[in-house]
Short mmCIF file of C-alpha atoms in Angstrom, two decimals:
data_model
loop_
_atom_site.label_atom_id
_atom_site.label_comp_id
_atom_site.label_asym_id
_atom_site.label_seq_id
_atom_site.Cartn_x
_atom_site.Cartn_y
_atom_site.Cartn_z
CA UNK A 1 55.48 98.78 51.31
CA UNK A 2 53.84 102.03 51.93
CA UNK A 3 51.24 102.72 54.69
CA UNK A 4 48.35 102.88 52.78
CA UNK A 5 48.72 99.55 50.76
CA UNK A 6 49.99 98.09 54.31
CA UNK A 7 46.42 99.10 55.82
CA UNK A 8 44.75 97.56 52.20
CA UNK A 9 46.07 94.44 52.71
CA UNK A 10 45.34 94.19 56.61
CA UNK A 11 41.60 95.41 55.78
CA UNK A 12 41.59 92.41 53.84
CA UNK A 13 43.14 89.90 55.94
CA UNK A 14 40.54 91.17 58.46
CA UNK A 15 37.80 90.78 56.39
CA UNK A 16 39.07 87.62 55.17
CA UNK A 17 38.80 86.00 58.46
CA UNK A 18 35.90 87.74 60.04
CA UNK A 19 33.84 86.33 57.22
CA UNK A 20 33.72 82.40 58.14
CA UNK A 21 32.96 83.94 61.28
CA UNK A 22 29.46 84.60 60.68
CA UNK A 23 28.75 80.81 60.84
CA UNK A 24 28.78 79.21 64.07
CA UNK A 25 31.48 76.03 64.35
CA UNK A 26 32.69 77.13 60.83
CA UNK A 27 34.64 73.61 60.20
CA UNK A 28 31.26 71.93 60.25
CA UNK A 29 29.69 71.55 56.70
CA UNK A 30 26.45 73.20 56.01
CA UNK A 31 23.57 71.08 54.82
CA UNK A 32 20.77 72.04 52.42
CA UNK A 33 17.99 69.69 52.99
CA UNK A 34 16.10 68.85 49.87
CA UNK A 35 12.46 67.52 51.13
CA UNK A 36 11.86 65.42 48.22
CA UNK A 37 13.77 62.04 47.19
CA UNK A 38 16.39 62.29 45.06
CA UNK A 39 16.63 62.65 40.95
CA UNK A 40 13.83 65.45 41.10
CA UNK A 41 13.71 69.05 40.07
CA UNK A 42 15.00 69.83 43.67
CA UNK A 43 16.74 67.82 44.44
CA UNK A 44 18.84 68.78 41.29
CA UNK A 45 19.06 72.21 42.17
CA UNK A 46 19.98 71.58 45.63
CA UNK A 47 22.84 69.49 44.51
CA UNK A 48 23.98 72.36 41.98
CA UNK A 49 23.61 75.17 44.55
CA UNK A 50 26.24 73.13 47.23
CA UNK A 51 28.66 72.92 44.50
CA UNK A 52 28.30 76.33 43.46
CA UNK A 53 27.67 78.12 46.91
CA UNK A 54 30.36 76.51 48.72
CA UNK A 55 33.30 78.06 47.24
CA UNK A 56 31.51 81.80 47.93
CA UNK A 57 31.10 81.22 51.22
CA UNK A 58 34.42 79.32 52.06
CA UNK A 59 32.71 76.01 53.43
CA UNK A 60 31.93 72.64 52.48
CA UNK A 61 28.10 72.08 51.66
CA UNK A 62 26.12 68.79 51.51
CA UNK A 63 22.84 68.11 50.10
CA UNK A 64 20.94 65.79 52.60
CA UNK A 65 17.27 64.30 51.06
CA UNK A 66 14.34 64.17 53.79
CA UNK A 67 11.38 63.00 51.37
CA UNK A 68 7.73 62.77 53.24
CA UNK A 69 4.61 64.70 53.88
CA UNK A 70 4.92 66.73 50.61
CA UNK A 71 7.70 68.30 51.48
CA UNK A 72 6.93 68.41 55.30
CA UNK A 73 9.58 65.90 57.15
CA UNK A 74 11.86 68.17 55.53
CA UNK A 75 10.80 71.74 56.77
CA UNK A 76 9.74 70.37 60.03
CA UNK A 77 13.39 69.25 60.48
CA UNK A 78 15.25 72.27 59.37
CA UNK A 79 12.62 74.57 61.69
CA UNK A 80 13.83 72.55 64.61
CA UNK A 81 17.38 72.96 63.31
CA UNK A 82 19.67 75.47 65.31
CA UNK A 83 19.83 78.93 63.66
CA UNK A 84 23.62 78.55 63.21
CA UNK A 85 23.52 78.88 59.24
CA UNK A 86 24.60 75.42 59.40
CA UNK A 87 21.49 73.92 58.10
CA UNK A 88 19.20 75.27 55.29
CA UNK A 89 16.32 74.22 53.35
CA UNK A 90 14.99 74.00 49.74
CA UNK A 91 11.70 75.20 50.62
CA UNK A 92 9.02 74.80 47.29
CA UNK A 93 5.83 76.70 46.42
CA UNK A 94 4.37 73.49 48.22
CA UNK A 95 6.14 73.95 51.00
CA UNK A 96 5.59 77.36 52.38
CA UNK A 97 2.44 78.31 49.79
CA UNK A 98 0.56 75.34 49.86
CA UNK A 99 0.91 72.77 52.16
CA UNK A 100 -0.75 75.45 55.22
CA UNK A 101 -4.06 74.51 53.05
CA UNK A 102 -3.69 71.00 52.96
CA UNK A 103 -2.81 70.14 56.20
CA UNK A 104 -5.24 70.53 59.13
CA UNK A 105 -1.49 69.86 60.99
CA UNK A 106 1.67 71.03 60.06
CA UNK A 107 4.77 70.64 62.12
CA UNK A 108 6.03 73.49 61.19
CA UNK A 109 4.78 76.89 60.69
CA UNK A 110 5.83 78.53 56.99
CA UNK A 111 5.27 82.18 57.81
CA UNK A 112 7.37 81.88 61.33
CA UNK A 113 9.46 79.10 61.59
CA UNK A 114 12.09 80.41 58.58
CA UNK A 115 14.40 83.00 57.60
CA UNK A 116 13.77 83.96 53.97
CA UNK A 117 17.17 84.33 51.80
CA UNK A 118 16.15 83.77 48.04
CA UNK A 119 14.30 82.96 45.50
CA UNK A 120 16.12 80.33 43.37
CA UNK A 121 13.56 80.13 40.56
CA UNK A 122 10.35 78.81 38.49
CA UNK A 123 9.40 74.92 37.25
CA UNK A 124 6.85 75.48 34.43
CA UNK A 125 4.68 73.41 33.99
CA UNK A 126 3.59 71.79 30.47
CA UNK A 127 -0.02 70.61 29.46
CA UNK A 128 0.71 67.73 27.03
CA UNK A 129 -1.94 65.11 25.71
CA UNK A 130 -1.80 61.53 24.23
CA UNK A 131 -1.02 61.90 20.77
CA UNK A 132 -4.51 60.34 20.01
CA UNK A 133 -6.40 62.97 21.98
CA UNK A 134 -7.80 65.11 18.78
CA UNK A 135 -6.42 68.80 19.71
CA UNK A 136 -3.84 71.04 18.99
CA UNK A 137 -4.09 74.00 20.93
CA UNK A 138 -5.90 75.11 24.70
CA UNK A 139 -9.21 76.55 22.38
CA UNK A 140 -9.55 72.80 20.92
CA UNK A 141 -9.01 71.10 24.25
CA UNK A 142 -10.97 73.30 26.10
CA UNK A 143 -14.08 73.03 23.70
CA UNK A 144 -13.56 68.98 23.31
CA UNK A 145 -13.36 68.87 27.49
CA UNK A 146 -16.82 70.36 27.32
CA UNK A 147 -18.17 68.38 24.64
CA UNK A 148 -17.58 64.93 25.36
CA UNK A 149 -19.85 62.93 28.33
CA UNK A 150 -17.70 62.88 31.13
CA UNK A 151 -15.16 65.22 30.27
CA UNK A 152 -11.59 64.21 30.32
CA UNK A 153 -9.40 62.73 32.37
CA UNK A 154 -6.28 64.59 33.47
CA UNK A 155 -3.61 62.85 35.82
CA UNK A 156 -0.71 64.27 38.17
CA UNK A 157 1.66 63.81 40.83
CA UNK A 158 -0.38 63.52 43.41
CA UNK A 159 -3.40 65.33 45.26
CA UNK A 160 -2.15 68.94 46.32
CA UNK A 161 0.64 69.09 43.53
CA UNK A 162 1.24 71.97 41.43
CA UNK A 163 0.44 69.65 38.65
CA UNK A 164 -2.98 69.04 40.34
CA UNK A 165 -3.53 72.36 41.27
CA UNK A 166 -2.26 74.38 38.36
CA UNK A 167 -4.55 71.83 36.55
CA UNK A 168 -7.58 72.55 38.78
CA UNK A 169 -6.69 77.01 38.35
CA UNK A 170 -7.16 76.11 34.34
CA UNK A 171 -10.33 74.16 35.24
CA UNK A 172 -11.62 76.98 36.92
CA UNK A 173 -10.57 79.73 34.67
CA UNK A 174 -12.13 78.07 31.35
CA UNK A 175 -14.97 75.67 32.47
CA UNK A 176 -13.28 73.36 30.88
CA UNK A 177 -14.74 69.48 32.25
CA UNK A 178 -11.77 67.92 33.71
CA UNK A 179 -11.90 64.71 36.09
CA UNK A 180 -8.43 64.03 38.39
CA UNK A 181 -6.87 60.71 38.56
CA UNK A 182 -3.80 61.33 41.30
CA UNK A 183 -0.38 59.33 40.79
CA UNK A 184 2.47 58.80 43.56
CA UNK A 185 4.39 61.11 41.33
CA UNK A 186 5.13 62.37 38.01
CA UNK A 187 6.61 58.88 36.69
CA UNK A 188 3.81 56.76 37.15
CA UNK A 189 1.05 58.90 35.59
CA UNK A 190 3.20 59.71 32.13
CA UNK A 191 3.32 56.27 31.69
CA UNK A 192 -0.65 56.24 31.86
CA UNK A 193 -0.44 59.12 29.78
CA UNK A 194 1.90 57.13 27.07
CA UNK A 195 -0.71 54.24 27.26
CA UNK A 196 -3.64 56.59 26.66
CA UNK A 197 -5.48 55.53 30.22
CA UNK A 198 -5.38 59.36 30.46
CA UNK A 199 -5.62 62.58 28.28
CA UNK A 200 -3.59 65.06 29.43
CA UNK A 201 -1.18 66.39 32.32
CA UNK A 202 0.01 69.21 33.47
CA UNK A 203 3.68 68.25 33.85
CA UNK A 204 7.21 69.21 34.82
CA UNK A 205 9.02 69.81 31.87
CA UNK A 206 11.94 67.71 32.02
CA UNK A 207 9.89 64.33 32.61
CA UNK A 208 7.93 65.09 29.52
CA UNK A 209 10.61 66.68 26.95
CA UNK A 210 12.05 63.57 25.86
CA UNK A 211 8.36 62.15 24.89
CA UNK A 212 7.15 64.93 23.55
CA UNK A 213 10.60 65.59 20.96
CA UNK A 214 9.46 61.56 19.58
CA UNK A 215 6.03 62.32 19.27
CA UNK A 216 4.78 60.10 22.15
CA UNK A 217 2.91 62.98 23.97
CA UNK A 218 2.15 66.34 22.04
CA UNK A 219 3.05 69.22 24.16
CA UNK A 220 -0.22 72.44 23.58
CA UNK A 221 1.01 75.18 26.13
CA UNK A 222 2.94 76.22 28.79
CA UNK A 223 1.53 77.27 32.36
CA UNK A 224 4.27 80.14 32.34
CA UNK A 225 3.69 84.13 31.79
CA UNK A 226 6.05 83.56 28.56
CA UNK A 227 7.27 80.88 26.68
CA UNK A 228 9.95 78.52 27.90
CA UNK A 229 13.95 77.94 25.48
CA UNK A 230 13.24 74.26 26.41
CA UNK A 231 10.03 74.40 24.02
CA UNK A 232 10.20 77.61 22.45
CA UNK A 233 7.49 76.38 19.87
CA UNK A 234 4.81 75.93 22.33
CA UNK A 235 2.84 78.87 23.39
CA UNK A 236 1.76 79.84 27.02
CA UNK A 237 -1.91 79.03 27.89
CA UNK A 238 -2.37 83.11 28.25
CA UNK A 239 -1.50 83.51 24.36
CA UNK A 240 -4.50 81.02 23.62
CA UNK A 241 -6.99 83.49 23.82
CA UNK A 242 -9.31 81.16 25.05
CA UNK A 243 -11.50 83.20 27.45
CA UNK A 244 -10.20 83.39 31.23
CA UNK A 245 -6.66 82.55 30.59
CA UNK A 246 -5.74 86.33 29.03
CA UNK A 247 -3.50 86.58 32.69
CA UNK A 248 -3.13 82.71 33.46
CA UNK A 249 0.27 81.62 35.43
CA UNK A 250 0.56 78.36 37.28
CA UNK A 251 4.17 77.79 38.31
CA UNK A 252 5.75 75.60 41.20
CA UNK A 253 8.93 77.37 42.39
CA UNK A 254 11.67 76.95 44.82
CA UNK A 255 13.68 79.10 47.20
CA UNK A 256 16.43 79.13 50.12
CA UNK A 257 15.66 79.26 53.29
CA UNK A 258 16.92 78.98 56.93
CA UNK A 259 16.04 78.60 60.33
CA UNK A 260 14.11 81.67 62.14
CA UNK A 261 16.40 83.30 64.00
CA UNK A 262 19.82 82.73 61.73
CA UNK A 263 21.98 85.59 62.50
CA UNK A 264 21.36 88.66 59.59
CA UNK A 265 24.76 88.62 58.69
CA UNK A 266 24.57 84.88 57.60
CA UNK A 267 21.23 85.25 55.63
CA UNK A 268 23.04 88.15 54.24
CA UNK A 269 26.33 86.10 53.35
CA UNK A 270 24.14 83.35 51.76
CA UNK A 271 21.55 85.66 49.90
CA UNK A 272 24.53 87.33 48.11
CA UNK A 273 25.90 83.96 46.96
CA UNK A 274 23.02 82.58 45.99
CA UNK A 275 22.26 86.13 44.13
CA UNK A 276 25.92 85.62 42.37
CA UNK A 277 25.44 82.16 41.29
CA UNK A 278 21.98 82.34 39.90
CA UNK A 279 23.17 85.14 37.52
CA UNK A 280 26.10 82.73 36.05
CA UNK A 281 24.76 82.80 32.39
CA UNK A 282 26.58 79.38 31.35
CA UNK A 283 24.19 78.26 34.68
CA UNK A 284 21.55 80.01 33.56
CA UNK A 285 21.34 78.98 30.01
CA UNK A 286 22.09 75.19 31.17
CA UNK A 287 18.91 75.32 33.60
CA UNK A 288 16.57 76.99 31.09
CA UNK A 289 17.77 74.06 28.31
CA UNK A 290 16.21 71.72 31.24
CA UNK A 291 13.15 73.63 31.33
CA UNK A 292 13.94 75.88 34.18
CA UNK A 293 13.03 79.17 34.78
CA UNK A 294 15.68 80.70 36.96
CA UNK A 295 15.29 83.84 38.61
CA UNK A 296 15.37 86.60 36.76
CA UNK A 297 16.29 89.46 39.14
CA UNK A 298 17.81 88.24 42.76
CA UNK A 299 15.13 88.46 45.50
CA UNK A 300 16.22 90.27 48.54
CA UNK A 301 14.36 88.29 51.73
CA UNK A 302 11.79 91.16 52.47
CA UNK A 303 11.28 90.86 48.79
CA UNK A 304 10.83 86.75 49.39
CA UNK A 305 8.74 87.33 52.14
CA UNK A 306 6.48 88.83 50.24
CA UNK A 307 6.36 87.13 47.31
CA UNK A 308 5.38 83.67 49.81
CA UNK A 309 2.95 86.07 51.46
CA UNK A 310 1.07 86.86 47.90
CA UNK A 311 1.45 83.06 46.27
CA UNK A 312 -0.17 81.55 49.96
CA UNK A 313 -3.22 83.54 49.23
CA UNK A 314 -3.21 82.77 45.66
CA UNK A 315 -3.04 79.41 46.23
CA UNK A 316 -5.16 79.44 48.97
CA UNK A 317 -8.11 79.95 46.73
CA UNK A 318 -7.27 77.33 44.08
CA UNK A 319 -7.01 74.95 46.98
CA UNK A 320 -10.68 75.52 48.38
CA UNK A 321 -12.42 75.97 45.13
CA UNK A 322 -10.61 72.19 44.59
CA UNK A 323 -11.79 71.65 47.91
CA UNK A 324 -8.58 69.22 48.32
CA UNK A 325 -7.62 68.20 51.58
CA UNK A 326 -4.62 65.75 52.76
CA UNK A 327 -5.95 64.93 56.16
#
């Protein structure tokens, strides 16, 4: 063995075991705590980054569910976490966007209280009607919402939801006369939907796919900037051309994120594998079939920090033009 592939392999060793390093009491597992219940559109990615994190970064990952407070039991928990890199967070557009204009209280502060690492991706959202609703398109719903005494009646996962707000954005930007029924999630109010004791949602995609391929619901638009592989047929609510949506978007999204304080060269460790997975294209092409919309170009945390920054005061001003309020 000559010197310099003797000093090689040592560099390697070296680097080998330096890495698991990085995380304090490395034979722990880490957690990602998903602040919604299980089955959801987090939860689902949460699950599939722990499997495909954990052999990058040489340890055993969990996915632990803390449901509550839209998203709020969760963060709260994982801000009071140690910054070891041994417990991170799923943290949603509600999460770190939102929920600081819903709550007169949080217990936990989004701009301070977390250490950006990535952007995981986009959930589009899909305006579909009851079959029996006569339109087609955003130009024929808009015009019937202003028509008809009393407008219609739109439902959605609850008050302060994407659903609810991306709805209210499109109310706003078009005029169009639409009265909010909230649900205790997405399940409930599709089934209203399906029984016509609503008109329309704005809904994830994967909870409405399945209805809308047997003609149950009829999907108009997406709430994306372009169209979505799920439902490449359906056009975004910008190509409309109905007046005030020519630069409409209204997507929930979710990223990874750790405790303030976590040591750089574990945010570092963890942004890269996150970075690596989400460019997978068998992943990629698996999560867009779902209705997905995963990130396009990896996010570096300053990058993340601003992009929260910018979607806080965006949806800052949907929230008090709704003039919604949890407490």
């Amino acid at each position: 063995m000559n010197r310099r592939h003797a000093l090689t392999q040592l560099a390697a060793l070296c680097a080998a075991s330096a890495a698991p390093a990085a995380f304090a009491q490395a034979d722990k597992p880490i957690t990602i705590v998903v602040p919604y219940a299980p089955g959801g559109t987090t939860d689902l990615l949460g699950r599939m980054l722990a499997q495909q994190m954990s052999p990058l970064l040489g340890r055993t990952m969990i996915v632990e569910n803390k449901p509550g407070a839209g998203s709020g039991v969760g963060a709260a928990q994982v801000a009071r976490a140690a910054a070891d890199g041994n417990t991170l967070l799923v943290a949603t557009s509600t999460t770190l966007a939102i929920n600081p204009w819903l709550y007169k209280q949080l217990a936990y502060d989004p701009a301070k209280d977390f250490a950006p690492i990535g952007m995981i991706g986009a959930v589009p959202l899909l305006v579909v009607v009851n079959p029996s609703l006569p339109v087609k398109s955003i130009a024929e719903l808009v015009a019937l919402a202003k028509s008809r005494p009393g407008g219609l009646v739109y439902g959605s996962a609850g008050n302060g939801s994407p659903h609810h707000l991306g709805a209210e954005m499109f109310k706003a930007a078009t005029g169009a006369n639409l009265k909010h029924v909230p649900y205790r999630g997405s399940g409930p109010a599709i089934t209203d939907l399906l029984g016509g004791q609503i008109d329309l949602m704005f809904s994830d995609i994967p909870p409405a796919l399945g209805h809308v391929k047997v003609g149950k619901l009829r999907a108009i638009a997406v709430t994306s900037a372009k169209r979505q592989p799920a439902v490449a047929e359906v056009p975004t609510i910008a190509e409309s051309g109905q007046a005030g949506t020519k630069d409409f978007e209204a997507v929930a999204w979710q990223s990874l994120v750790a405790p303030a304080g976590t040591p750089p060269e574990v945010i570092n460790r963890c942004a890269q594998a996150l970075a690596k997975v989400m460019q997978d294209p068998a992943l990629r092409a698996r999560l867009e079939g779902d209705g997905f919309e995963p990130v396009s170009t990896a996010m570096s945390p300053a990058q993340l920090t601003a992009y929260v920054r910018s979607e806080t005061e965006r949806w800052g001003k949907v929230v008090r033009a709704s003039g919604t309020t949890i407490d």
